[in-house]
CSV table of C-alpha atoms in Angstrom, one decimal:
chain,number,residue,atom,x,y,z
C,1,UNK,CA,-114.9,-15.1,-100.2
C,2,UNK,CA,-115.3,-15.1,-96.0
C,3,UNK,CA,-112.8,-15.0,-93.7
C,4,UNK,CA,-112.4,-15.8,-90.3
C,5,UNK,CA,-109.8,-16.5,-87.6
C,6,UNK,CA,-109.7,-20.1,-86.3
C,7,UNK,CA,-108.5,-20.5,-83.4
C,8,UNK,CA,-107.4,-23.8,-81.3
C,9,UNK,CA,-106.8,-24.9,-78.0
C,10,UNK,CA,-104.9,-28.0,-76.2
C,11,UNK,CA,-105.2,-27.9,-72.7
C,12,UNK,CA,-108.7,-27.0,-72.0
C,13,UNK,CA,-109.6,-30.0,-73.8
C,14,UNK,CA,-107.8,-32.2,-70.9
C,15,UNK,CA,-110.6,-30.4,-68.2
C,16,UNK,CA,-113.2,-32.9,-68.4
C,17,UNK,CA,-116.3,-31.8,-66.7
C,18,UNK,CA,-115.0,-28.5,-66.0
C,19,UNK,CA,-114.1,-27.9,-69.6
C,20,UNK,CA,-116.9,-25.4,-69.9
C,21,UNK,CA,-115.7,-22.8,-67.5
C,22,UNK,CA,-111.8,-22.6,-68.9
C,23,UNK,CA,-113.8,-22.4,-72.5
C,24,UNK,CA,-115.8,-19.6,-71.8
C,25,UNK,CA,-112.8,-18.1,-69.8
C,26,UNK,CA,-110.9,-18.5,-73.1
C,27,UNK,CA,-113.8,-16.8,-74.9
C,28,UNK,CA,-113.9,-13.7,-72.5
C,29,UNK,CA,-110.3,-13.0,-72.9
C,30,UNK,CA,-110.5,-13.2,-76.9
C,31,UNK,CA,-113.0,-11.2,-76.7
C,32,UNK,CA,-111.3,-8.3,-74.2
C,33,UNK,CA,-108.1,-8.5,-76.7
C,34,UNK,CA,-109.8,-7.8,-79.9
C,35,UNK,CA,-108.7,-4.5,-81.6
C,36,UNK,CA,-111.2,-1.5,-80.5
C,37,UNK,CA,-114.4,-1.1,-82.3
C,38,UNK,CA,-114.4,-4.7,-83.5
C,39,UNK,CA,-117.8,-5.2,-85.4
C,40,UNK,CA,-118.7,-9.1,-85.8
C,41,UNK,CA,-118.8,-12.5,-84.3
C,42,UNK,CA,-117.4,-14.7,-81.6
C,43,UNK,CA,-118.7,-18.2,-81.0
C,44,UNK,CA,-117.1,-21.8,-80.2
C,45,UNK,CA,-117.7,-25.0,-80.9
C,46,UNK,CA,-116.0,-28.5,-81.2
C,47,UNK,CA,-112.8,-27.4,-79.5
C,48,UNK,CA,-112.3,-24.1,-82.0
C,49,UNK,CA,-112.9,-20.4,-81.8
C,50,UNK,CA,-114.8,-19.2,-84.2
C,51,UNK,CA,-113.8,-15.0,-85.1
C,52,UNK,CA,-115.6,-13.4,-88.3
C,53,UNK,CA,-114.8,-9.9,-88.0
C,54,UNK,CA,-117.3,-7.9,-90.0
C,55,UNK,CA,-113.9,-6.0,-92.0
C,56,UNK,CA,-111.6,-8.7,-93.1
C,57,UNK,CA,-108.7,-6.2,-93.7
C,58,UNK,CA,-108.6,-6.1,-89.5
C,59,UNK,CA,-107.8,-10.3,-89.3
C,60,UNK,CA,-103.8,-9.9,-89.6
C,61,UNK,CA,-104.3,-7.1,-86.4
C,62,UNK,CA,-106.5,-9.7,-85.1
C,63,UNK,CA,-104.3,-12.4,-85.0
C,64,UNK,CA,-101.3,-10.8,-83.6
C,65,UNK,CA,-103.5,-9.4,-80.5
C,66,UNK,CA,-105.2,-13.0,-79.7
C,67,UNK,CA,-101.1,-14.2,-80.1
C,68,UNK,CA,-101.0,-12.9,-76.8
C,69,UNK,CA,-104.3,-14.3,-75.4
C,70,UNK,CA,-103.4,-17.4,-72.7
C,71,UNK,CA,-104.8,-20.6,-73.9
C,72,UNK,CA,-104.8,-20.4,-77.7
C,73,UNK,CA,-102.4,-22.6,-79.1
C,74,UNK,CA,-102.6,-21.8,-82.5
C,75,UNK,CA,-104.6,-19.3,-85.0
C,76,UNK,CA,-105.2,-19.2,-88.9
C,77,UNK,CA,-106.7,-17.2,-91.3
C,78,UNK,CA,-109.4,-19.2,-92.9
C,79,UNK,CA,-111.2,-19.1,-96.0
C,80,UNK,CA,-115.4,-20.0,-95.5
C,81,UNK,CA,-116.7,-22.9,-98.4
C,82,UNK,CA,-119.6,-24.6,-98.7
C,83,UNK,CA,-120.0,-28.4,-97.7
C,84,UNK,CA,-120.0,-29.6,-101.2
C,85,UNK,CA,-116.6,-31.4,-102.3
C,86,UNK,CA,-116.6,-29.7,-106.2
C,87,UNK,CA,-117.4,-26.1,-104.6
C,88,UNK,CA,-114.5,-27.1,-102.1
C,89,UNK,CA,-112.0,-27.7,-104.6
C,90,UNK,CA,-112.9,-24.4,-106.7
C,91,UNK,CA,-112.9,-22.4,-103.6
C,92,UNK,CA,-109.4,-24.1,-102.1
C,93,UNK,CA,-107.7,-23.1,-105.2
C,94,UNK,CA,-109.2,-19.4,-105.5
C,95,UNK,CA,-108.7,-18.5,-101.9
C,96,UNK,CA,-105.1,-20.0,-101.8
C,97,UNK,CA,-104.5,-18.8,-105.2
C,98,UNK,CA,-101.3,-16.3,-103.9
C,99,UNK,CA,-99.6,-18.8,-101.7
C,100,UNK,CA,-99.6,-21.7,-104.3
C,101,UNK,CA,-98.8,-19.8,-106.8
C,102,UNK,CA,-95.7,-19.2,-105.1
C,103,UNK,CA,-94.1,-22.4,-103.6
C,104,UNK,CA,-93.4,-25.9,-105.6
C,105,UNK,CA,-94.7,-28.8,-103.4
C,106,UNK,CA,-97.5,-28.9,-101.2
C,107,UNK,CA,-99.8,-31.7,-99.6
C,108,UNK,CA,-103.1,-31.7,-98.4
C,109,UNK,CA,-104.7,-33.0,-95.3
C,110,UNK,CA,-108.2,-32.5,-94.1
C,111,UNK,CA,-110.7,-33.1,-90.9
C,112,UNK,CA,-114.1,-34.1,-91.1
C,113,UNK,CA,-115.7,-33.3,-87.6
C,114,UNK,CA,-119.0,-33.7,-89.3
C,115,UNK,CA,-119.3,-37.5,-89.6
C,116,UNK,CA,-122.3,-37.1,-91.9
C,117,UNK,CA,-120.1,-35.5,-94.9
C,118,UNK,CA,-120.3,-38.3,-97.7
C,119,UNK,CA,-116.4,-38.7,-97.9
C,120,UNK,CA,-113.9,-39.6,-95.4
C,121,UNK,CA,-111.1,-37.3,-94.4
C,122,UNK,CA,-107.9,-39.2,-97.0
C,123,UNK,CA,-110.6,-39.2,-99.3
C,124,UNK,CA,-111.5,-35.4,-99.0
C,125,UNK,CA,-107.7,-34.4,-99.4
C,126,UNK,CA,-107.3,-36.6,-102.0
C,127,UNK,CA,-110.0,-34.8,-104.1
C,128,UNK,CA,-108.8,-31.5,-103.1
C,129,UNK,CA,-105.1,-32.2,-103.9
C,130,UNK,CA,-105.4,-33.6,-106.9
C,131,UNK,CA,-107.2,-30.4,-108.4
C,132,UNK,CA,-105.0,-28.3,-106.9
C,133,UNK,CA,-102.6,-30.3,-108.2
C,134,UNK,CA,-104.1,-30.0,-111.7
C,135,UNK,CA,-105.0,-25.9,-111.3
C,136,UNK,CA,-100.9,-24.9,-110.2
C,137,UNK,CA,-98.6,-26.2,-113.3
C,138,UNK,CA,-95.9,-25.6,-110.4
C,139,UNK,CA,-96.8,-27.9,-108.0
C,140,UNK,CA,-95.8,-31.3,-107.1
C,141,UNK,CA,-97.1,-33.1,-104.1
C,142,UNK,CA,-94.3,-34.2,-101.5
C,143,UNK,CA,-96.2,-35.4,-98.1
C,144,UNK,CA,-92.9,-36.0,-96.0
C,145,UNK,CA,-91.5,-32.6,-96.4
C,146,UNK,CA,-93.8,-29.7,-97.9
C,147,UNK,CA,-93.2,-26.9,-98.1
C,148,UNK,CA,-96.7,-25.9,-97.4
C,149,UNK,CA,-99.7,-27.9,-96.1
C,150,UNK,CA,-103.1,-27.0,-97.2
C,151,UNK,CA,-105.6,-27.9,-94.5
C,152,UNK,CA,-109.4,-29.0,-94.8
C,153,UNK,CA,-111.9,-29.2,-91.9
C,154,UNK,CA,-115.4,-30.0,-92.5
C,155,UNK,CA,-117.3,-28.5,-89.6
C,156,UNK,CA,-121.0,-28.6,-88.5
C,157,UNK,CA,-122.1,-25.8,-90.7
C,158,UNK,CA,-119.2,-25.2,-93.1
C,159,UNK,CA,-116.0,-26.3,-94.6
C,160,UNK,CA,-112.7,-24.2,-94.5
C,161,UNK,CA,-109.9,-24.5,-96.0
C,162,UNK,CA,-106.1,-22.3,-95.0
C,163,UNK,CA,-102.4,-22.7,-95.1
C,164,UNK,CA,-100.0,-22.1,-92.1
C,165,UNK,CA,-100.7,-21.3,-88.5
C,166,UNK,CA,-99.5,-18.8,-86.4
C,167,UNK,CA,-98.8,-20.4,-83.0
C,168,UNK,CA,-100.2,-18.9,-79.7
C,169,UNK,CA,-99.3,-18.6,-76.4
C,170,UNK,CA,-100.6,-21.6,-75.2
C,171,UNK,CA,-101.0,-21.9,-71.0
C,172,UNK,CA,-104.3,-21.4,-69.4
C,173,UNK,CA,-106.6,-18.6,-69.7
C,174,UNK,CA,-105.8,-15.7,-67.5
C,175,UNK,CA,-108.5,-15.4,-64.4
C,176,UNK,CA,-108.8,-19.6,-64.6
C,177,UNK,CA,-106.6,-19.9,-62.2
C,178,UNK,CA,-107.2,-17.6,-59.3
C,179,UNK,CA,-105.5,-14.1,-58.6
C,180,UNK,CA,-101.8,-13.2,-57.2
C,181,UNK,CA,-99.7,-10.1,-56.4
C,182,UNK,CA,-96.4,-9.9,-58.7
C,183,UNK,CA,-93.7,-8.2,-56.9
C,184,UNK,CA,-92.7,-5.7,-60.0
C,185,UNK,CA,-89.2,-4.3,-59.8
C,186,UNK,CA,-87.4,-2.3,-62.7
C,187,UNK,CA,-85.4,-5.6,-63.7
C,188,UNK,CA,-85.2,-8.8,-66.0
C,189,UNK,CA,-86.6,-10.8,-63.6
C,190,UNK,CA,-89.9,-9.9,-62.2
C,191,UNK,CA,-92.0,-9.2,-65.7
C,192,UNK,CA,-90.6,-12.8,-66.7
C,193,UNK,CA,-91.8,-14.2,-63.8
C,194,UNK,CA,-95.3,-12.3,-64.0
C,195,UNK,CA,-95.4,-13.6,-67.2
C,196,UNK,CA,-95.1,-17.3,-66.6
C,197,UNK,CA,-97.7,-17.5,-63.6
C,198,UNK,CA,-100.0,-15.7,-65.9
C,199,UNK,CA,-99.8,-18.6,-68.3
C,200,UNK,CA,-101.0,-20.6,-66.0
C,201,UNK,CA,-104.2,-19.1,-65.6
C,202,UNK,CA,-104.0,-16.6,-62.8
C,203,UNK,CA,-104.8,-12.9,-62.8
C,204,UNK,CA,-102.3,-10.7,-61.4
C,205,UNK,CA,-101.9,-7.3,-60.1
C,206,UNK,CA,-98.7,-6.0,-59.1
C,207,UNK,CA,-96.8,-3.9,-56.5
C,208,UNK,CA,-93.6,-2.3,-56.9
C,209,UNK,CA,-91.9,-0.1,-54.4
C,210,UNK,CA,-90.6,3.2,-54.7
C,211,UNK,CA,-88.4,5.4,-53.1
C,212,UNK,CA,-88.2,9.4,-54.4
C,213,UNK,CA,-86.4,11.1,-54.6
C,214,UNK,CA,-83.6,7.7,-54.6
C,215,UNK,CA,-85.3,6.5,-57.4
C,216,UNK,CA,-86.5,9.1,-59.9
C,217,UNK,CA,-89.9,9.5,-62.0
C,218,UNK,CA,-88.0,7.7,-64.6
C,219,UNK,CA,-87.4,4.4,-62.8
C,220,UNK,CA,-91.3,4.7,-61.7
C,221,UNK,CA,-92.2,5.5,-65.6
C,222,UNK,CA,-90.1,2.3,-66.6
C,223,UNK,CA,-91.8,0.4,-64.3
C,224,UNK,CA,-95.3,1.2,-65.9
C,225,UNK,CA,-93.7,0.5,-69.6
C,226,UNK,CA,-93.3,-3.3,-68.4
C,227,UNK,CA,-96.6,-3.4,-66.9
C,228,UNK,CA,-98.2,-1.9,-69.9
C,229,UNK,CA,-96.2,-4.7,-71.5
C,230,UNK,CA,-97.3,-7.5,-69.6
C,231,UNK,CA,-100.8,-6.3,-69.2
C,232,UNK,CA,-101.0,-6.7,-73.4
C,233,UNK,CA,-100.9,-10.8,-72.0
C,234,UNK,CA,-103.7,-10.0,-68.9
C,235,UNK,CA,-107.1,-8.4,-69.9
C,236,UNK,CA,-105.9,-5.6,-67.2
C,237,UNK,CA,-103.0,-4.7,-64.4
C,238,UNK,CA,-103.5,-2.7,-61.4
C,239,UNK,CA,-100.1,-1.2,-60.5
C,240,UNK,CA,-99.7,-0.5,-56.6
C,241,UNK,CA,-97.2,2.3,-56.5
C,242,UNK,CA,-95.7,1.8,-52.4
C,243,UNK,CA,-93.9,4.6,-51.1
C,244,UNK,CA,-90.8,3.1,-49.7
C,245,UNK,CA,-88.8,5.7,-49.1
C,246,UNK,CA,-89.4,5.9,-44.8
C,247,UNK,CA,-88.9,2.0,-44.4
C,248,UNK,CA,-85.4,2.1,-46.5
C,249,UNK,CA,-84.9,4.8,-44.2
C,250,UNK,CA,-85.5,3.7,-40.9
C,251,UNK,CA,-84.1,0.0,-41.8
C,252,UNK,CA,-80.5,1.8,-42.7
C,253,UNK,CA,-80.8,4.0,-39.0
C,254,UNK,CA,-81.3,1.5,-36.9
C,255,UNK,CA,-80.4,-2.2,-38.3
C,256,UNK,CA,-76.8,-3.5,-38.7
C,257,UNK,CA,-75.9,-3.0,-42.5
C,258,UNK,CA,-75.4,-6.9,-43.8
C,259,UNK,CA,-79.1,-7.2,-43.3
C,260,UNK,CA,-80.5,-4.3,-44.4
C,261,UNK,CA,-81.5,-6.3,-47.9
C,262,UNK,CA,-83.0,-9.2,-46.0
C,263,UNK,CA,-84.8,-6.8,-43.8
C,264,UNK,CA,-86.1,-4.4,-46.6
C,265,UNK,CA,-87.5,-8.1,-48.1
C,266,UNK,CA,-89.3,-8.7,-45.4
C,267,UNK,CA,-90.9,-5.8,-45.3
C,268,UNK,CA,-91.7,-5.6,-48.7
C,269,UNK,CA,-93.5,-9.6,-48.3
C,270,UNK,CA,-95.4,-7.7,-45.7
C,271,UNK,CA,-96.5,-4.6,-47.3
C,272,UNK,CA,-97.2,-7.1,-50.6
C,273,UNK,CA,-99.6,-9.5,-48.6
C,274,UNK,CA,-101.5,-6.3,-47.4
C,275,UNK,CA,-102.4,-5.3,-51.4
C,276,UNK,CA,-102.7,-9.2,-52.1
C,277,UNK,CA,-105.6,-9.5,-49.5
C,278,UNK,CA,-107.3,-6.4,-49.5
C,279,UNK,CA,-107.4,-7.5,-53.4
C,280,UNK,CA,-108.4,-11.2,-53.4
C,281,UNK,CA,-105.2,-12.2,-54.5
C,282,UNK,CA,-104.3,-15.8,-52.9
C,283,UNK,CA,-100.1,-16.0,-53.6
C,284,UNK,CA,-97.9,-13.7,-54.0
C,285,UNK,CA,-94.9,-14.2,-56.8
C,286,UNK,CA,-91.1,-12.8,-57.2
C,287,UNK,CA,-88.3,-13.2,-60.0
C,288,UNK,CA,-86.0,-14.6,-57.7
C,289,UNK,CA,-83.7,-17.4,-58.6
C,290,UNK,CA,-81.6,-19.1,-56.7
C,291,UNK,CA,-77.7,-17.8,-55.9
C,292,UNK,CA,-78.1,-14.7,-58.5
C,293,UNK,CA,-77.9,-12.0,-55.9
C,294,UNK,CA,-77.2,-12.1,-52.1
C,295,UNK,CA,-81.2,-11.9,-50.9
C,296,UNK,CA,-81.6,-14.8,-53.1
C,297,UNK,CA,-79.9,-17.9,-51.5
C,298,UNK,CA,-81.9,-20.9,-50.2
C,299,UNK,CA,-81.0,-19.3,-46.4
C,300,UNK,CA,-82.2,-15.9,-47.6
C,301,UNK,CA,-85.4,-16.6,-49.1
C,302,UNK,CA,-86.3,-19.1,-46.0
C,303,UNK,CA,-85.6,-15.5,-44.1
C,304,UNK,CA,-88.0,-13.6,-46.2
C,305,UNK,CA,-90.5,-16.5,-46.4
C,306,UNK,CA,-91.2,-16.6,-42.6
C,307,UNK,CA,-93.3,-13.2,-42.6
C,308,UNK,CA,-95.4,-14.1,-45.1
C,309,UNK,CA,-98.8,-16.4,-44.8
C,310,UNK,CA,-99.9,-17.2,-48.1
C,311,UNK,CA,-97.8,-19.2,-51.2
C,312,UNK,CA,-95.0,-17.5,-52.1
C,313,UNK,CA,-94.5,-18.1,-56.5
C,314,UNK,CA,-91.2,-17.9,-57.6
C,315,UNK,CA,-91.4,-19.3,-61.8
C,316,UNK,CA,-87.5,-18.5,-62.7
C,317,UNK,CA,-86.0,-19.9,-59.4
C,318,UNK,CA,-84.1,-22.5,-61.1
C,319,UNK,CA,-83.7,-20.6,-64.5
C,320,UNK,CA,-79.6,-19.0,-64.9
C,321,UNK,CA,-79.8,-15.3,-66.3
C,322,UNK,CA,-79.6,-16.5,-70.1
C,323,UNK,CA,-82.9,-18.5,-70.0
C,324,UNK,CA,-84.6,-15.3,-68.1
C,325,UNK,CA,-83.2,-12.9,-70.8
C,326,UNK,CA,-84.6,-15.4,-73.7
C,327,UNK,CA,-88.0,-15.4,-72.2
C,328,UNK,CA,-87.8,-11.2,-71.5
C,329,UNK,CA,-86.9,-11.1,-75.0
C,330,UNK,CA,-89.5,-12.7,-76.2
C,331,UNK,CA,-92.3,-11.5,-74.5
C,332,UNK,CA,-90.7,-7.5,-75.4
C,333,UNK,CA,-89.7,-6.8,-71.8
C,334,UNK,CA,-86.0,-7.0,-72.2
C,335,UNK,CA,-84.9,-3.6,-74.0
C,336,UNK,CA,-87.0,-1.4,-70.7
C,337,UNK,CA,-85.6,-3.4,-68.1
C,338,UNK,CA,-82.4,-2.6,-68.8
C,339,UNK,CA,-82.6,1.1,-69.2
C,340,UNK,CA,-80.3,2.6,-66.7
C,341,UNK,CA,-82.9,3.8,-64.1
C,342,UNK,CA,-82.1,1.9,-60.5
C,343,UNK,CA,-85.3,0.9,-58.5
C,344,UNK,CA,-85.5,0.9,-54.7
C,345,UNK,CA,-83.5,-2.6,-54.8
C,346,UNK,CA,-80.4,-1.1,-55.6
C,347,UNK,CA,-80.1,1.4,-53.4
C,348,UNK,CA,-78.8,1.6,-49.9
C,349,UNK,CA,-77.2,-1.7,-51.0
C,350,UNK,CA,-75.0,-3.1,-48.5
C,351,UNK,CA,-71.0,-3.7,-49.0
C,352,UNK,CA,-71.0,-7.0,-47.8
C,353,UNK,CA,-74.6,-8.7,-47.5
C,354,UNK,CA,-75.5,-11.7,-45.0
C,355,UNK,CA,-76.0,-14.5,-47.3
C,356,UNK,CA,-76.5,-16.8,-44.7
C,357,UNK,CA,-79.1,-14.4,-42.2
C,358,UNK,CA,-79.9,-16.3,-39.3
C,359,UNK,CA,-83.6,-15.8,-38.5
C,360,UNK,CA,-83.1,-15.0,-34.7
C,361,UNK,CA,-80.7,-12.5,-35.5
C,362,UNK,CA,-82.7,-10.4,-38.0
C,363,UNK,CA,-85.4,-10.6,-36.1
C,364,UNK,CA,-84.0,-9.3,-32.7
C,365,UNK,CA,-82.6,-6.0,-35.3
C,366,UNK,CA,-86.7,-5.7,-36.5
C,367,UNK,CA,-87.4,-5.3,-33.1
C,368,UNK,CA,-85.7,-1.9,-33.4
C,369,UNK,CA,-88.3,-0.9,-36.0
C,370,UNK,CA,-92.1,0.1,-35.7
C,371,UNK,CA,-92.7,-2.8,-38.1
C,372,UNK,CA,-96.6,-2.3,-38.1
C,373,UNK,CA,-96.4,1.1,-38.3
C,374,UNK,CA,-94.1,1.4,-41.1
C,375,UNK,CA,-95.9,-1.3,-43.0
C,376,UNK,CA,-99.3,0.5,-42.2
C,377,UNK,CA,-98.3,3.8,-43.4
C,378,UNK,CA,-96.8,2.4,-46.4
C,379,UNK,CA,-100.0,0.5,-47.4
C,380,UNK,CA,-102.0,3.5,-46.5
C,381,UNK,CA,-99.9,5.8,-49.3
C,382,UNK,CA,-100.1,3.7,-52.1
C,383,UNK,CA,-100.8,5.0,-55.8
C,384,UNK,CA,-102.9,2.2,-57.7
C,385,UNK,CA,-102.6,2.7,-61.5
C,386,UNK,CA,-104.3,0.9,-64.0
C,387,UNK,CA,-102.5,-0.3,-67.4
């Protein structure tokens, strides 16, 4: 019997007139996440993704990758019947066969998008049910509280028929929703917060800023595991490796040492913008949350925020640390960022950081620095790796 991978959306549907172009975005993406060599078809129509794979033993590899696909909000596998209510029932009771088999109640509901089918949708599941209920000596109907529901839909050109869905990751589909540059440290933080701003349709690329030989290859290889991570959510990641090393420097030489974090963050806002325009990316996002470290209090980031001239994205800052590690767990983040390789951030960290900067005062201790010219060189070394 054929298979195929319905998939659903909920959003989209909500775009009126502009529906169209977040559909086909959705399509794109499905398509870029399918497993390599993937021989068959993608199409849509009335709200649902259609994917036959030529191979049906490739669906349950199918479904896990388009899991991870922004926009889908649920997928099934499906079994293919004809548009005939006694070549429906057979085929509902062959194809689900192994799963009723197993349980003891069940009900049925069903969908009819095609208006011309001769019998309504209670009418369809009644049919069905009751010969299911007939075929499986086990079964007993129990609509409040199954413990599996058989679904019918009766589409344009066929019905189908399945049990269960797998839930997706719902949000908007990446590149819907503009571009931005993620700020990618080694920590909890930043790939949660790359994550979330990606469910809301936008592309990202990242930059993360390193500082041999203070931070080792194995803090930069970390780095790239949570990109490669996050890019398995994004259809690709451009990683911009920043040599950091000479700012860090030259900020601990010649700046008092409460403000070297606040003035190492405004650099790095700087050096970010640079890679966000020369890329198209319109905002650029952190993991900060407000009062977790000492460059992350409301004074702080108003500090940080007054060298940079686009949005500045923050999705966790009003998450505590508990709701940031459920997310990082989730998403498979968690275990890499916190291997014990420190990142540019935690370095050359002060004793006793200004948590209160005032913006007059850091700025009369940048004018110490060759701020152009160590933002310039920066930009001008960076590595850009694709995940």
């Amino acid at each position: 019997m054929k298979q195929l991978i319905l998939i659903k959306y909920g959003e989209i549907i909500l775009k009126g007139l502009n529906r169209p172009f977040f559909e086909e975005a959705l399509v794109k993406n499905i398509k870029a996440a399918l497993p390599e060599g993937f021989s068959g078809t993608v199409r849509r129509s009335q709200a649902t993704v259609y994917v036959e794979p030529d191979d049906p033993d490739i669906i349950d590899e199918t479904i896990y990758r388009l899991t991870k696909v922004f926009g889908i909000t649920s997928l099934t596998r499906a079994y293919v019947l004809p548009k005939d209510i006694e070549e429906m029932k057979k085929g509902a009771a062959e194809a689900l066969a192994p799963i009723l088999q197993s349980i003891r109640s069940f009900k049925v509901e069903a969908k009819r998008a095609d208006k011309k089918f001769p019998l309504t949708s209670p009418q369809i599941a009644r049919e069905i049910g009751g010969h299911l209920h007939d075929s499986f000596s086990n079964l007993t109907v129990d609509v409040l509280s199954p413990e599996e529901t058989v679904m019918v839909e009766v589409r344009e050109q066929n019905a189908y028929v399945y049990c269960g869905r797998v839930k997706g990751a719902g949000g908007m589909p990446v590149g819907s929703n503009s571009k931005a540059t993620l700020l990618l440290s080694g920590g909890i933080d930043s790939p949660v917060a790359g994550y979330m701003t990606a469910k809301r349709g936008v592309k990202l690329n990242a930059v993360h800023f390193f500082s041999y030989p203070y931070t080792g290859e194995r803090a930069r290889d970390k780095v790239l595991t949570l990109a490669k991570i996050l890019a398995e959510y994004t259809p690709r990641l451009d990683v911009h490796i920043v040599p950091f090393t000479e700012a860090q420097l030259a900020i601990k030489q010649h700046c008092p040492e409460e403000q070297l974090t606040i003035i190492m963050r405004r650099l790095m806002m700087r050096m970010a913008e640079r890679v966000a325009r020369k890329t198209g990316a319109k905002a650029l996002v952190t993991g900060e949350s407000i009062g977790q470290v000492a460059s992350q209090t409301v004074e702080a980031m108003a500090v940080t925020d007054r060298v940079a001239t686009m949005p500045v994205f923050r999705p966790v800052i009003g998450m505590d640390k508990e709701e940031i590690v459920t997310i990082a767990r989730n998403i498979g983040t968690f275990e890499t960022s916190i291997l014990p390789y420190e990142d540019c951030c935690t370095i050359f960290t002060p004793k006793h950081p200004n948590t209160k900067p005032k913006l007059d005062k850091i700025e009369a201790s940048e004018q110490r620095l060759d701020v152009e010219k160590l933002v310039t060189d920066a930009v001008a070394g960076i590595e850009v790796i694709t995940v």
